[in-house]
mmCIF file of C-alpha atoms in Angstrom:
data_model
loop_
_atom_site.group_PDB
_atom_site.id
_atom_site.type_symbol
_atom_site.label_atom_id
_atom_site.label_comp_id
_atom_site.label_asym_id
_atom_site.label_seq_id
_atom_site.Cartn_x
_atom_site.Cartn_y
_atom_site.Cartn_z
ATOM 1 C CA MET A 21 -6.295 9.442 20.841
ATOM 2 C CA SER A 22 -6.078 6.381 18.644
ATOM 3 C CA THR A 23 -3.263 5.250 16.366
ATOM 4 C CA LEU A 24 -3.752 3.762 12.897
ATOM 5 C CA TYR A 25 -0.763 2.225 11.120
ATOM 6 C CA LEU A 26 -0.973 2.056 7.342
ATOM 7 C CA ILE A 27 1.469 -0.724 6.423
ATOM 8 C CA ARG A 28 2.450 -1.461 2.889
ATOM 9 C CA HIS A 29 2.607 -5.164 2.119
ATOM 10 C CA GLY A 30 5.975 -6.913 1.994
ATOM 11 C CA GLN A 31 7.688 -7.330 -1.343
ATOM 12 C CA ALA A 32 5.469 -9.150 -3.769
ATOM 13 C CA SER A 33 6.615 -11.621 -6.453
ATOM 14 C CA PHE A 34 7.376 -9.075 -9.213
ATOM 15 C CA GLY A 35 8.136 -10.611 -12.572
ATOM 16 C CA THR A 36 6.614 -13.995 -11.819
ATOM 17 C CA PRO A 37 3.376 -15.558 -13.083
ATOM 18 C CA ASP A 38 1.790 -14.938 -9.652
ATOM 19 C CA TYR A 39 2.642 -11.432 -8.552
ATOM 20 C CA ASP A 40 0.023 -11.346 -5.834
ATOM 21 C CA ARG A 41 1.971 -13.235 -3.137
ATOM 22 C CA LEU A 42 4.818 -12.293 -0.890
ATOM 23 C CA SER A 43 8.350 -13.127 -2.018
ATOM 24 C CA PRO A 44 10.740 -14.722 0.508
ATOM 25 C CA ALA A 45 12.242 -11.243 1.021
ATOM 26 C CA GLY A 46 8.781 -9.845 1.562
ATOM 27 C CA MET A 47 8.093 -12.379 4.298
ATOM 28 C CA GLN A 48 11.364 -11.428 5.987
ATOM 29 C CA GLN A 49 10.521 -7.729 5.824
ATOM 30 C CA VAL A 50 7.181 -8.261 7.544
ATOM 31 C CA ALA A 51 8.657 -10.597 10.139
ATOM 32 C CA HIS A 52 11.216 -7.911 11.066
ATOM 33 C CA LEU A 53 8.394 -5.375 11.280
ATOM 34 C CA ARG A 54 6.487 -7.612 13.652
ATOM 35 C CA GLU A 55 9.544 -8.014 15.877
ATOM 36 C CA HIS A 56 10.072 -4.211 15.841
ATOM 37 C CA LEU A 57 6.474 -3.477 16.875
ATOM 38 C CA GLU A 58 6.563 -6.098 19.584
ATOM 39 C CA ALA A 59 9.779 -4.577 21.033
ATOM 40 C CA SER A 60 8.632 -0.947 20.793
ATOM 41 C CA GLU A 61 4.968 0.053 20.636
ATOM 42 C CA GLY A 62 3.460 -3.393 20.838
ATOM 43 C CA LEU A 63 1.347 -5.174 18.230
ATOM 44 C CA PRO A 64 -1.894 -3.533 17.130
ATOM 45 C CA GLN A 65 -5.102 -4.578 18.879
ATOM 46 C CA ARG A 66 -6.763 -5.204 15.515
ATOM 47 C CA LEU A 67 -5.377 -5.912 12.057
ATOM 48 C CA PHE A 68 -7.164 -5.056 8.806
ATOM 49 C CA SER A 69 -6.112 -5.507 5.210
ATOM 50 C CA GLY A 70 -7.342 -5.241 1.668
ATOM 51 C CA ARG A 71 -8.521 -8.461 0.068
ATOM 52 C CA LEU A 72 -5.513 -9.091 -2.150
ATOM 53 C CA ARG A 73 -3.353 -12.074 -1.242
ATOM 54 C CA ARG A 74 -0.173 -10.049 -0.640
ATOM 55 C CA GLN A 75 -2.076 -7.764 1.709
ATOM 56 C CA ARG A 76 -3.685 -10.622 3.650
ATOM 57 C CA GLU A 77 -0.388 -12.503 3.908
ATOM 58 C CA THR A 78 1.195 -9.411 5.411
ATOM 59 C CA ALA A 79 -1.532 -9.191 8.028
ATOM 60 C CA GLN A 80 -1.208 -12.877 8.803
ATOM 61 C CA ILE A 81 2.535 -12.642 9.464
ATOM 62 C CA LEU A 82 2.056 -9.534 11.614
ATOM 63 C CA ALA A 83 -0.564 -11.308 13.677
ATOM 64 C CA GLY A 84 1.597 -14.411 14.230
ATOM 65 C CA GLN A 85 0.236 -16.320 17.192
ATOM 66 C CA ALA A 86 -1.247 -13.188 18.698
ATOM 67 C CA ALA A 87 -4.942 -12.865 19.378
ATOM 68 C CA ALA A 88 -5.382 -9.760 17.210
ATOM 69 C CA ASP A 89 -8.459 -9.959 15.031
ATOM 70 C CA ARG A 90 -7.953 -9.785 11.258
ATOM 71 C CA GLU A 91 -10.503 -8.515 8.757
ATOM 72 C CA ALA A 92 -10.178 -7.977 5.002
ATOM 73 C CA LEU A 93 -11.953 -4.916 3.624
ATOM 74 C CA ALA A 94 -12.543 -4.072 -0.015
ATOM 75 C CA GLU A 95 -11.909 -0.370 0.624
ATOM 76 C CA PHE A 96 -8.220 -1.062 1.057
ATOM 77 C CA ASP A 97 -7.711 -3.068 -2.171
ATOM 78 C CA GLU A 98 -5.095 -1.642 -4.489
ATOM 79 C CA TYR A 99 -6.089 -0.279 -7.902
ATOM 80 C CA ASP A 100 -5.674 -2.542 -10.942
ATOM 81 C CA ALA A 101 -2.295 -1.424 -12.267
ATOM 82 C CA ASP A 102 -2.260 -3.982 -15.082
ATOM 83 C CA ALA A 103 -5.564 -2.685 -16.396
ATOM 84 C CA LEU A 104 -4.192 0.879 -16.394
ATOM 85 C CA LEU A 105 -1.070 -0.233 -18.255
ATOM 86 C CA ARG A 106 -3.151 -2.012 -20.891
ATOM 87 C CA LEU A 107 -5.348 1.030 -21.509
ATOM 88 C CA HIS A 108 -2.393 3.408 -21.527
ATOM 89 C CA ALA A 109 -0.541 1.206 -24.057
ATOM 90 C CA VAL A 110 -3.521 1.533 -26.435
ATOM 91 C CA ARG A 111 -3.797 5.286 -25.990
ATOM 92 C CA ALA A 112 -0.109 6.112 -25.807
ATOM 93 C CA PRO A 113 1.740 3.175 -27.405
ATOM 94 C CA ALA A 114 5.099 4.951 -27.766
ATOM 95 C CA GLY A 115 7.412 3.481 -25.160
ATOM 96 C CA SER A 116 5.104 0.588 -24.291
ATOM 97 C CA ALA A 117 7.291 -2.055 -25.882
ATOM 98 C CA GLY A 118 9.294 -4.141 -23.532
ATOM 99 C CA VAL A 119 7.154 -3.352 -20.499
ATOM 100 C CA PRO A 120 4.941 -6.465 -20.139
ATOM 101 C CA GLU A 121 2.400 -7.040 -17.386
ATOM 102 C CA HIS A 122 3.349 -9.083 -14.300
ATOM 103 C CA GLY A 123 4.310 -12.633 -15.153
ATOM 104 C CA THR A 124 4.288 -12.217 -18.939
ATOM 105 C CA GLY A 125 8.062 -12.044 -19.538
ATOM 106 C CA SER A 126 11.251 -10.483 -18.276
ATOM 107 C CA ILE A 127 10.502 -7.111 -16.730
ATOM 108 C CA ASP A 128 12.910 -4.215 -16.257
ATOM 109 C CA ALA A 129 11.761 -2.723 -12.939
ATOM 110 C CA ARG A 130 12.761 0.856 -13.819
ATOM 111 C CA ALA A 131 11.070 0.748 -17.194
ATOM 112 C CA PHE A 132 8.008 -0.737 -15.563
ATOM 113 C CA GLN A 133 7.966 2.058 -12.945
ATOM 114 C CA ARG A 134 8.270 4.786 -15.645
ATOM 115 C CA ARG A 135 5.386 3.292 -17.562
ATOM 116 C CA LEU A 136 3.258 2.916 -14.417
ATOM 117 C CA GLU A 137 3.888 6.558 -13.551
ATOM 118 C CA SER A 138 2.812 7.689 -17.010
ATOM 119 C CA ALA A 139 -0.270 5.507 -16.901
ATOM 120 C CA GLY A 140 -1.097 6.727 -13.406
ATOM 121 C CA LEU A 141 -0.933 10.384 -14.319
ATOM 122 C CA ALA A 142 -3.150 9.734 -17.364
ATOM 123 C CA TRP A 143 -5.560 7.948 -15.032
ATOM 124 C CA VAL A 144 -5.688 10.860 -12.614
ATOM 125 C CA GLU A 145 -6.369 13.257 -15.520
ATOM 126 C CA GLY A 146 -9.177 11.063 -16.861
ATOM 127 C CA ALA A 147 -7.310 10.389 -20.097
ATOM 128 C CA LEU A 148 -7.759 6.597 -20.122
ATOM 129 C CA GLY A 149 -11.369 6.704 -21.160
ATOM 130 C CA ASP A 150 -14.457 4.907 -19.860
ATOM 131 C CA ASP A 151 -12.902 1.425 -19.918
ATOM 132 C CA CYS A 152 -11.080 1.880 -16.621
ATOM 133 C CA PRO A 153 -12.333 -0.645 -14.038
ATOM 134 C CA GLU A 154 -12.224 2.225 -11.525
ATOM 135 C CA THR A 155 -11.646 5.913 -12.035
ATOM 136 C CA TRP A 156 -9.052 7.761 -9.904
ATOM 137 C CA THR A 157 -11.863 9.811 -8.340
ATOM 138 C CA ALA A 158 -13.747 6.617 -7.371
ATOM 139 C CA PHE A 159 -10.553 5.021 -6.028
ATOM 140 C CA ARG A 160 -9.637 8.021 -3.889
ATOM 141 C CA ALA A 161 -13.210 8.243 -2.576
ATOM 142 C CA ARG A 162 -13.245 4.542 -1.766
ATOM 143 C CA VAL A 163 -10.036 4.801 0.250
ATOM 144 C CA ALA A 164 -11.264 7.919 2.124
ATOM 145 C CA ARG A 165 -14.561 6.165 2.893
ATOM 146 C CA GLY A 166 -12.751 3.099 4.223
ATOM 147 C CA LEU A 167 -10.437 5.226 6.367
ATOM 148 C CA GLU A 168 -13.225 7.331 7.855
ATOM 149 C CA SER A 169 -15.490 4.346 8.442
ATOM 150 C CA LEU A 170 -12.785 2.389 10.188
ATOM 151 C CA MET A 171 -11.839 5.246 12.498
ATOM 152 C CA ALA A 172 -15.485 5.990 13.386
ATOM 153 C CA ARG A 173 -16.229 2.317 14.013
ATOM 154 C CA GLU A 174 -13.191 1.602 16.210
ATOM 155 C CA GLY A 175 -13.378 4.775 18.283
ATOM 156 C CA ARG A 176 -10.921 6.166 20.848
ATOM 157 C CA GLY A 177 -7.933 4.670 22.609
ATOM 158 C CA ARG A 178 -7.285 2.080 19.898
ATOM 159 C CA ARG A 179 -4.148 0.852 18.104
ATOM 160 C CA LEU A 180 -5.034 -0.452 14.664
ATOM 161 C CA ALA A 181 -3.131 -1.509 11.540
ATOM 162 C CA VAL A 182 -4.232 -1.721 7.910
ATOM 163 C CA CYS A 183 -2.005 -3.868 5.692
ATOM 164 C CA THR A 184 -2.502 -2.501 2.178
ATOM 165 C CA SER A 185 -0.656 -1.174 -0.866
ATOM 166 C CA ALA A 186 1.234 1.916 -1.972
ATOM 167 C CA GLY A 187 -1.587 3.450 -4.019
ATOM 168 C CA VAL A 188 -3.987 3.145 -1.112
ATOM 169 C CA ILE A 189 -1.487 4.702 1.302
ATOM 170 C CA GLY A 190 -0.842 7.614 -1.052
ATOM 171 C CA ALA A 191 -4.581 8.225 -1.424
ATOM 172 C CA ALA A 192 -5.131 7.954 2.350
ATOM 173 C CA VAL A 193 -2.362 10.432 3.206
ATOM 174 C CA GLY A 194 -3.557 12.686 0.421
ATOM 175 C CA HIS A 195 -7.025 12.659 1.980
ATOM 176 C CA VAL A 196 -5.704 13.438 5.454
ATOM 177 C CA LEU A 197 -3.439 16.294 4.258
ATOM 178 C CA GLY A 198 -5.830 17.606 1.631
ATOM 179 C CA LEU A 199 -3.389 17.081 -1.195
ATOM 180 C CA ALA A 200 -4.225 17.526 -4.873
ATOM 181 C CA ASP A 201 -4.778 14.350 -6.915
ATOM 182 C CA ARG A 202 -1.417 14.283 -8.671
ATOM 183 C CA GLU A 203 0.474 14.840 -5.432
ATOM 184 C CA ALA A 204 -1.434 12.051 -3.671
ATOM 185 C CA LEU A 205 -0.556 9.629 -6.487
ATOM 186 C CA ARG A 206 3.080 10.724 -6.547
ATOM 187 C CA LEU A 207 3.378 9.950 -2.827
ATOM 188 C CA SER A 208 2.650 6.326 -3.582
ATOM 189 C CA TRP A 209 5.692 5.996 -5.819
ATOM 190 C CA SER A 210 8.126 6.522 -2.924
ATOM 191 C CA ILE A 211 6.627 4.040 -0.450
ATOM 192 C CA HIS A 212 8.829 1.147 0.676
ATOM 193 C CA ASN A 213 7.656 -2.409 1.099
ATOM 194 C CA ALA A 214 6.648 -3.200 4.700
ATOM 195 C CA SER A 215 6.890 0.458 5.670
ATOM 196 C CA ILE A 216 4.922 2.216 8.429
ATOM 197 C CA THR A 217 2.790 5.309 7.902
ATOM 198 C CA ARG A 218 1.245 6.327 11.223
ATOM 199 C CA LEU A 219 -1.901 8.381 11.759
ATOM 200 C CA GLN A 220 -3.272 9.612 15.042
ATOM 201 C CA TYR A 221 -6.941 10.454 15.381
ATOM 202 C CA ALA A 222 -9.631 11.548 17.790
ATOM 203 C CA GLY A 223 -13.082 11.934 16.348
ATOM 204 C CA ALA A 224 -12.835 13.740 13.004
ATOM 205 C CA ARG A 225 -9.367 15.155 13.775
ATOM 206 C CA VAL A 226 -6.599 13.188 12.055
ATOM 207 C CA SER A 227 -2.844 13.909 12.053
ATOM 208 C CA LEU A 228 0.027 12.322 10.125
ATOM 209 C CA LEU A 229 2.800 11.395 12.540
ATOM 210 C CA THR A 230 5.066 9.123 10.429
ATOM 211 C CA PHE A 231 5.327 8.517 6.691
ATOM 212 C CA ASN A 232 7.035 5.592 4.967
ATOM 213 C CA ALA A 233 9.272 4.612 7.884
ATOM 214 C CA VAL A 234 11.345 1.376 7.923
ATOM 215 C CA PRO A 235 13.209 1.422 11.256
ATOM 216 C CA HIS A 236 13.080 -2.374 11.336
ATOM 217 C CA LEU A 237 15.233 -2.525 8.220
ATOM 218 C CA GLU A 238 17.666 0.342 8.881
ATOM 219 C CA ARG A 239 20.645 -1.668 10.072
ATOM 220 C CA ALA A 240 23.692 -2.843 8.146
ATOM 221 C CA ASP A 241 22.638 -6.497 7.775
ATOM 222 C CA ARG A 242 19.140 -5.580 6.542
ATOM 223 C CA LEU A 243 19.652 -2.698 4.159
ATOM 224 C CA ALA A 244 19.227 -4.955 1.145
ATOM 225 C CA LEU A 245 15.664 -5.581 2.333
ATOM 226 C CA ILE A 246 14.676 -1.926 1.801
ATOM 227 C CA THR A 247 12.792 -2.235 -1.457
ATOM 228 C CA TYR A 248 10.161 -0.470 -3.544
ATOM 229 C CA ARG A 249 9.159 -3.407 -5.725
#
């Protein structure tokens, strides 16, 4: 059997001009995760990530000075949330006011999340039109293709990690469990920064062992580091 960890990136720089980088808290979250893995199961033999900066920075911190290989793969890039929000604002403008894109003004995190959820459901239902940079169907297929290709390529007896984003993890778990589209997307809304989702596989057989775990942050002096955004 092989183990594949799907690790959500550490907290990004929400509300700043450059969202796609880890915040200081995000760096701490990932450093604690690295310490936890070293002390328990050991670091993965190979590290993968999407190509976004926050995903690659997470993989870099996890690798530390270890010899684990790192590779960035397009299949594990997150969907373009800002593009979905722009399209949704045009098609359903009510409630859009006061919810700017990353880095364009003061952002209320809860209002942003509500708007993102509305835009996401419209995306899944195909209600955002042909201007989407990627349809939900294409996104889910891309993630499934990346997951299956990685497992087939790496084979048995391996311990791998993919540093990616919440939407990708929701789609991946949805693929493994055979969930409907809306349920796969909804999973992504509950995923913590720097959390562990663990899959076990042998050939085409894949099982979900752990979902959205943060044991490295579940102690009194670290609870403030358990974040969604």
